[in-house]
Coordinates of C-alpha atoms in Angstrom, one line a residue:
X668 CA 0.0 0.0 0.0
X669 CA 1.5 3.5 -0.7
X670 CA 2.0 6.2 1.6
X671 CA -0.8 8.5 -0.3
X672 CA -4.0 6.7 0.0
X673 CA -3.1 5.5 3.5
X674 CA -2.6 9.7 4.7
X675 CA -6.2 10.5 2.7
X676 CA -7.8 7.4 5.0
X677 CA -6.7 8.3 7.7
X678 CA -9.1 10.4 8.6
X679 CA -11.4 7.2 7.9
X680 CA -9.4 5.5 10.5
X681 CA -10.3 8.3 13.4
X682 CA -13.9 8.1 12.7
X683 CA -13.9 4.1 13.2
X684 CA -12.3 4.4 16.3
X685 CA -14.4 7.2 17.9
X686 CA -17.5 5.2 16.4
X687 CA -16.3 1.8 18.1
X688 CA -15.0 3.1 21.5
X689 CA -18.7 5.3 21.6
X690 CA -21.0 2.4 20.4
X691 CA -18.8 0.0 22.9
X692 CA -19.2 2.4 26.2
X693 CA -23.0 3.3 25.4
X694 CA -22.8 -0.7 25.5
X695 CA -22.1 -0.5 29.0
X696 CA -25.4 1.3 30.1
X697 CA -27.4 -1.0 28.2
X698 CA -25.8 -4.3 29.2
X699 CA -27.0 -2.9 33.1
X700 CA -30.5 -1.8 31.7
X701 CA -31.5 -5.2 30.3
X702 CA -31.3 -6.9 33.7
X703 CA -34.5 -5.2 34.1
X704 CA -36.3 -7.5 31.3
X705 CA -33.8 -10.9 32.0
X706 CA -31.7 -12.5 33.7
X707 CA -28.0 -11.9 32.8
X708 CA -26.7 -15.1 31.5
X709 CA -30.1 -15.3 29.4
X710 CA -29.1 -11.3 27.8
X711 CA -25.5 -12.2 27.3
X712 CA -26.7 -15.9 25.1
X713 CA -29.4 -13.5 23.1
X714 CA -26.5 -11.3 22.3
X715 CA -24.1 -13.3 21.3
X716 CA -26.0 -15.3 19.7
X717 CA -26.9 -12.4 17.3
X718 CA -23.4 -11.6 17.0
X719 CA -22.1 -15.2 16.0
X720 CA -25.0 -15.6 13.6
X721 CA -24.3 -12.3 11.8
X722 CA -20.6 -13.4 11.7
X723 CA -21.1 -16.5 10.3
X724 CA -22.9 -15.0 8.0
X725 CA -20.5 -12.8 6.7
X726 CA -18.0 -15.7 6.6
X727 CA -20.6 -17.1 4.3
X728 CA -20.7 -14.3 2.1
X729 CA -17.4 -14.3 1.6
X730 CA -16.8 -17.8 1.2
X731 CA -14.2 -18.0 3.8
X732 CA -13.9 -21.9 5.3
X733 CA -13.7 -23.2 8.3
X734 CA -10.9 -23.2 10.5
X735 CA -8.1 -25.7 10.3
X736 CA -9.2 -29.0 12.8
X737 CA -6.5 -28.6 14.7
X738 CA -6.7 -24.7 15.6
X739 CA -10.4 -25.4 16.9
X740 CA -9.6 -26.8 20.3
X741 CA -7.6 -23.8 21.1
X742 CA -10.8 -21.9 19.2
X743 CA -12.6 -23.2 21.6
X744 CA -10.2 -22.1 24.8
X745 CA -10.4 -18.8 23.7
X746 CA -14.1 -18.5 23.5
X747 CA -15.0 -20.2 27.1
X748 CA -11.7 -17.6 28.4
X749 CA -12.6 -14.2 26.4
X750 CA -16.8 -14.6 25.6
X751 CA -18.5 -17.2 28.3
X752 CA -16.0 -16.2 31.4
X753 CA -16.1 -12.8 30.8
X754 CA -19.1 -11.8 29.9
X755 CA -21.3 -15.0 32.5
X756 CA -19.1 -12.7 35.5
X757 CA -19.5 -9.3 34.0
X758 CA -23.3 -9.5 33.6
X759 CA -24.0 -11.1 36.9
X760 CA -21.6 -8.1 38.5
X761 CA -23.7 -5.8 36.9
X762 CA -26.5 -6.6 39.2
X763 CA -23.9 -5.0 41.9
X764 CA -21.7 -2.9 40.1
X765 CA -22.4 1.0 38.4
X766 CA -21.8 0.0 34.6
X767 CA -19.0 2.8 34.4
X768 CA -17.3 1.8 37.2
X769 CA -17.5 -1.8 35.6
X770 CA -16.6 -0.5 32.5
X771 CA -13.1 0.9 34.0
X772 CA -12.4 -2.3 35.8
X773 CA -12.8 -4.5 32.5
X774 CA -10.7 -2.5 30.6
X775 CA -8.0 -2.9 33.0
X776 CA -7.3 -6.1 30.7
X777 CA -4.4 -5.0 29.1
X778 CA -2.3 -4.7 32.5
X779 CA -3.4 -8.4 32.7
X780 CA -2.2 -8.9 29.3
X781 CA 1.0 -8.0 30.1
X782 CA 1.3 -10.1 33.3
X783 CA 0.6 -13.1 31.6
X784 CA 3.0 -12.2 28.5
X785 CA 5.6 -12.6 31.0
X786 CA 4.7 -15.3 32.8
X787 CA 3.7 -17.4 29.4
X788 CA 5.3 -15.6 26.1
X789 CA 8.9 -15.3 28.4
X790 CA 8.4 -11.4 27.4
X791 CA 11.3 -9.5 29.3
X792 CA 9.8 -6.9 32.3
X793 CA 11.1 -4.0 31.5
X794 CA 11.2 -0.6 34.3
X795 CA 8.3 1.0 32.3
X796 CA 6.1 -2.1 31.9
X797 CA 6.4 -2.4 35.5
X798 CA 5.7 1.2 36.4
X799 CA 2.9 0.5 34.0
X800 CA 1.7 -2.5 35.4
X801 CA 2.4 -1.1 39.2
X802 CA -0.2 1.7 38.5
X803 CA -3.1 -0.1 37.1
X804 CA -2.5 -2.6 40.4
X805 CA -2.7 0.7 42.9
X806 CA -5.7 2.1 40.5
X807 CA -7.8 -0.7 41.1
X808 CA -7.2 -0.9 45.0
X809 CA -8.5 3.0 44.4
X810 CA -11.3 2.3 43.0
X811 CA -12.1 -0.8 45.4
X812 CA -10.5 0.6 48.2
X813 CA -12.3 3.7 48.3
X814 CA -15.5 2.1 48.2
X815 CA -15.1 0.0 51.4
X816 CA -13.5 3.2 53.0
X817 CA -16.6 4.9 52.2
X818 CA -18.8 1.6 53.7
X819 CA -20.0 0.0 50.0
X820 CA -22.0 -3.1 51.3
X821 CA -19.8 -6.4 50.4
X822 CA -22.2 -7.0 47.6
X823 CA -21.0 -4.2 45.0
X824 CA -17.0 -5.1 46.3
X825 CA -18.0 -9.4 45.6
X826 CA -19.1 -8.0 41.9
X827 CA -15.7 -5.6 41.4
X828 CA -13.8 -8.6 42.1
X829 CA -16.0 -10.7 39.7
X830 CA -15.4 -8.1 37.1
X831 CA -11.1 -7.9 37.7
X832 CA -11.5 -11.8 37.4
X833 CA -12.9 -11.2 33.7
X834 CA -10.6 -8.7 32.6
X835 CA -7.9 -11.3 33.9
X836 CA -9.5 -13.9 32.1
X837 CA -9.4 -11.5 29.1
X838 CA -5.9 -11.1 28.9
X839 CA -5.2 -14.8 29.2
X840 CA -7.3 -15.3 26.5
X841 CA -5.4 -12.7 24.6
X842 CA -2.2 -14.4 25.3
X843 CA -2.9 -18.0 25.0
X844 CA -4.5 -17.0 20.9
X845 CA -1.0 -15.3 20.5
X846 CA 0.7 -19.0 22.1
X847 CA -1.3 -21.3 19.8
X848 CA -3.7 -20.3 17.0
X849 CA -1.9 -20.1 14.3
X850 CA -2.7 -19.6 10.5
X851 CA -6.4 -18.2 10.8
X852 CA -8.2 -15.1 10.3
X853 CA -9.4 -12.6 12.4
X854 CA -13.1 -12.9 11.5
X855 CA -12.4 -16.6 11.3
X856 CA -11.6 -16.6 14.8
X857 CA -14.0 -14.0 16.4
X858 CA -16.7 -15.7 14.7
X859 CA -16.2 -19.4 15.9
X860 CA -14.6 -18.3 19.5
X861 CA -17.7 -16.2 19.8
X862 CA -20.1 -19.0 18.9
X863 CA -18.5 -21.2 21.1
X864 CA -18.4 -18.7 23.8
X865 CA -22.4 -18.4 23.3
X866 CA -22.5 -22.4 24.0
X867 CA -21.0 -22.1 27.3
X868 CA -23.4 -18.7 27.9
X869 CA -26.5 -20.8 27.0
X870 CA -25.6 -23.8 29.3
X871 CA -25.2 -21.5 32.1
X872 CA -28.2 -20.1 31.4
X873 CA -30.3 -22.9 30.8
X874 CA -28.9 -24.5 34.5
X875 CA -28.9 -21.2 36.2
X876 CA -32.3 -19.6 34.3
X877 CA -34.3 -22.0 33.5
X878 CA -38.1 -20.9 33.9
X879 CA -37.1 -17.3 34.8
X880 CA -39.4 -14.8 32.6
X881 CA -37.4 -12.9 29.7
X882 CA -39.6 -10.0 29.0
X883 CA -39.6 -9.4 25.0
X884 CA -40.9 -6.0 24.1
X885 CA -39.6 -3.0 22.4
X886 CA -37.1 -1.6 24.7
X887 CA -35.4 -5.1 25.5
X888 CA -35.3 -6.1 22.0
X889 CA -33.4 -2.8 21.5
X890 CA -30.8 -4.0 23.6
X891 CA -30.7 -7.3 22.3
X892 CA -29.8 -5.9 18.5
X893 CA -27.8 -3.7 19.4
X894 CA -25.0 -4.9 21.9
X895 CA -25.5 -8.2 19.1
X896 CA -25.6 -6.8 15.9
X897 CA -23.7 -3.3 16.8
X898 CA -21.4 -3.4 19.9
X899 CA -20.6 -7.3 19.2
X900 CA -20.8 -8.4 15.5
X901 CA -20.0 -4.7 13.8
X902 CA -17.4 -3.5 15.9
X903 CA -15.6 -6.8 16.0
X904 CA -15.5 -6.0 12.4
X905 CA -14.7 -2.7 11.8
X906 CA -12.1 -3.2 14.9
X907 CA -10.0 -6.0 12.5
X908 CA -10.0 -3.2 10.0
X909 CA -8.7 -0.5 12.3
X910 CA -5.9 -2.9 13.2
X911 CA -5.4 -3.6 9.0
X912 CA -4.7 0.2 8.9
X913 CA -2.8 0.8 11.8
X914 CA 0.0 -0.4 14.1
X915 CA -1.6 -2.5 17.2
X916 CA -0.7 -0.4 20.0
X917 CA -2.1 2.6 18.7
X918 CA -4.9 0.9 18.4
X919 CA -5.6 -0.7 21.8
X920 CA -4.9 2.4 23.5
X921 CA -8.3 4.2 22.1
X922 CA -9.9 1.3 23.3
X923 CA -8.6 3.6 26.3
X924 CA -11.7 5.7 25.7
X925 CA -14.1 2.9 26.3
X926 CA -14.5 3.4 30.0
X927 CA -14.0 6.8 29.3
X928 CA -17.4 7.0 27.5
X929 CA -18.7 4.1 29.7
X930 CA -18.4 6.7 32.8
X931 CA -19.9 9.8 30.8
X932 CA -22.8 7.6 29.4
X933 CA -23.3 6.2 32.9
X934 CA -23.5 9.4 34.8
X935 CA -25.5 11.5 32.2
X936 CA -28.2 8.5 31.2
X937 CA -28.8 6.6 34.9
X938 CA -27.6 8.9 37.3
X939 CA -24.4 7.0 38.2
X940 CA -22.2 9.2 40.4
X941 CA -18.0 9.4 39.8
X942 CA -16.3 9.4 42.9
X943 CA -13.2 10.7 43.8
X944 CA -12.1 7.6 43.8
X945 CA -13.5 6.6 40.2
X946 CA -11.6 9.3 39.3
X947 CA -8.1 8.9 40.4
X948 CA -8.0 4.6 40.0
X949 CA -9.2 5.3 36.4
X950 CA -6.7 7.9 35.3
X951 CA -4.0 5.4 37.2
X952 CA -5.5 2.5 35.1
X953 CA -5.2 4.5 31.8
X954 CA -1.8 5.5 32.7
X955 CA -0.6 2.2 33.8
X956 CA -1.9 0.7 30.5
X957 CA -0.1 3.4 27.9
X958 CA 2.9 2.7 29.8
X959 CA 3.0 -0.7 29.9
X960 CA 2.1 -1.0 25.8
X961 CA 5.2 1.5 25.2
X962 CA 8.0 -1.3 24.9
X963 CA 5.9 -3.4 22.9
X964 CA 5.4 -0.9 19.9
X965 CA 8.2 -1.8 17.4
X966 CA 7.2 -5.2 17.8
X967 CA 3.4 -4.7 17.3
X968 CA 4.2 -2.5 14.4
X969 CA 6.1 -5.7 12.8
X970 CA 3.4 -8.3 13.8
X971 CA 0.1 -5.2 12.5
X972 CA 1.9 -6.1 9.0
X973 CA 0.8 -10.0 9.1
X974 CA -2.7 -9.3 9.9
X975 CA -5.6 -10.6 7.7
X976 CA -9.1 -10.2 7.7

């Protein structure tokens, strides 16, 4: 690709980001409003199974095959660690936990990323990934810490801890698809993890919610299509093409704004207040994160090359 046409999109490239990170934190106030109409295991199967069925059929469309046999176990791994862990502990949290404040905790995966880079890939610690690191640990004991200073009942601080658990679970997911799936596409892989991810979500919820009621009307169908179709199946999409365009690590740091906009949606659409202590943990988890990405940037920028749709 020349340099030309890449500086005339680039312009395109800003408007997919601000569209993703906005669509994904207005996610974040509807993913705690549909608890009202059904249990949360029984939202997070309806979603994703939107999203997986729209995928696939894009696959279709494009007449893209199936993954190699031997790349689906680890498929598999990576859908039960990044869709049905993450999202089975996120929903039920949210019935405790202010969707921004849930929103910043989640997003505190790529500090968990890097841990387990270490630990797994043998990646060298370097003195800014563990300032990096060191700060998101002291943001979140701000933003949990605060709350039992200020007497939270142990409810909300049970479903903060459920939530670090996913964005831990998150980044091992991230890692182990770097450690063994090899030799598949993007879509290829967010479609089939995320179907298999839905599995797990429907077992849970058929065990967990069987018999509950799921109210279907206008309002809850709304939420349905659009954390599915929108937040799940289209920015999944448009988020491969971002990272077509540009290097990785610019990339994953405006998911940066996700929380960002989680917060700001929160507060201005159900009344969610930011505490101090929001405040301060967040901007330590933000700069922990940029700081802990730094090292990694040549490498990403060699590795962004490689990437297919």
């Amino acid at each position: 690709m020349s340099t030309s046409p890449l500086l005339q999109r680039k312009w395109v490239v800003y408007v997919l980001i601000l569209l993703i990170t906005l669509i994904w934190g207005y996610g974040w106030v509807l993913m705690k409003e549909a608890l009202r109409y059904m249990g949360p295991f029984s939202f997070s199967a309806l979603r994703f199974g939107v999203g997986s069925v729209i995928l696939f059929m894009i696959m279709f469309f494009m007449k893209m095959k199936r993954p190699p046999k031997e790349q689906l176990g680890h498929i598999v791994i990576v859908g039960l660690l990044q869709t049905a862990v993450v999202y089975l502990l996120v929903m039920y949290a949210l019935h405790f936990v202010e969707a921004g404040k849930s929103s910043v905790l989640l997003y505190s995966m790529p500090i968990w990323s890097s841990f387990f880079a270490v630990k797994l890939l043998k990646e060298k610690i370097t003195i800014t990934k563990m300032v990096g690191l060191g700060l998101g640990v002291v943001g979140l004991i701000m933003i949990i810490g605060w709350d039992i200073f200020i007497g939270q009942d142990f409810s909300a601080l049970f479903g903060e801890i459920l939530i670090i658990i996913a964005a831990a679970s998150w980044g091992l997911a991230n890692v182990y698809y770097q450690l063994k799936v090899k030799g598949v596409s993007k879509i290829q892989v967010t479609a089939y993890q995320m179907g298999f991810g839905t599995l797990g979500i429907t077992a849970a919820a058929i065990g967990m919610e069987w018999g509950e009621p799921i109210q279907f009307n206008v309002t809850s169908i709304y939420y349905i299509l659009f954390t599915g179709a929108l937040a799940s199946a289209l920015c999944f999409t448009l988020w491969f093409i971002v990272l077509s365009m540009i290097d990785i690590v610019t990339a994953t740091i405006s998911t940066l704004l996700v929380p960002v906009f989680g917060l700001l949606f929160s507060a201005v659409l159900l009344g969610e207040k930011i505490t101090a202590g929001v405040i301060l943990g967040s901007c330590l988890i933000l700069a922990g994160i940029f700081i802990a990405q730094l090292p990694m940037k040549k490498m990403e920028q060699t590795k962004s090359k490689s990437l297919t749709l």
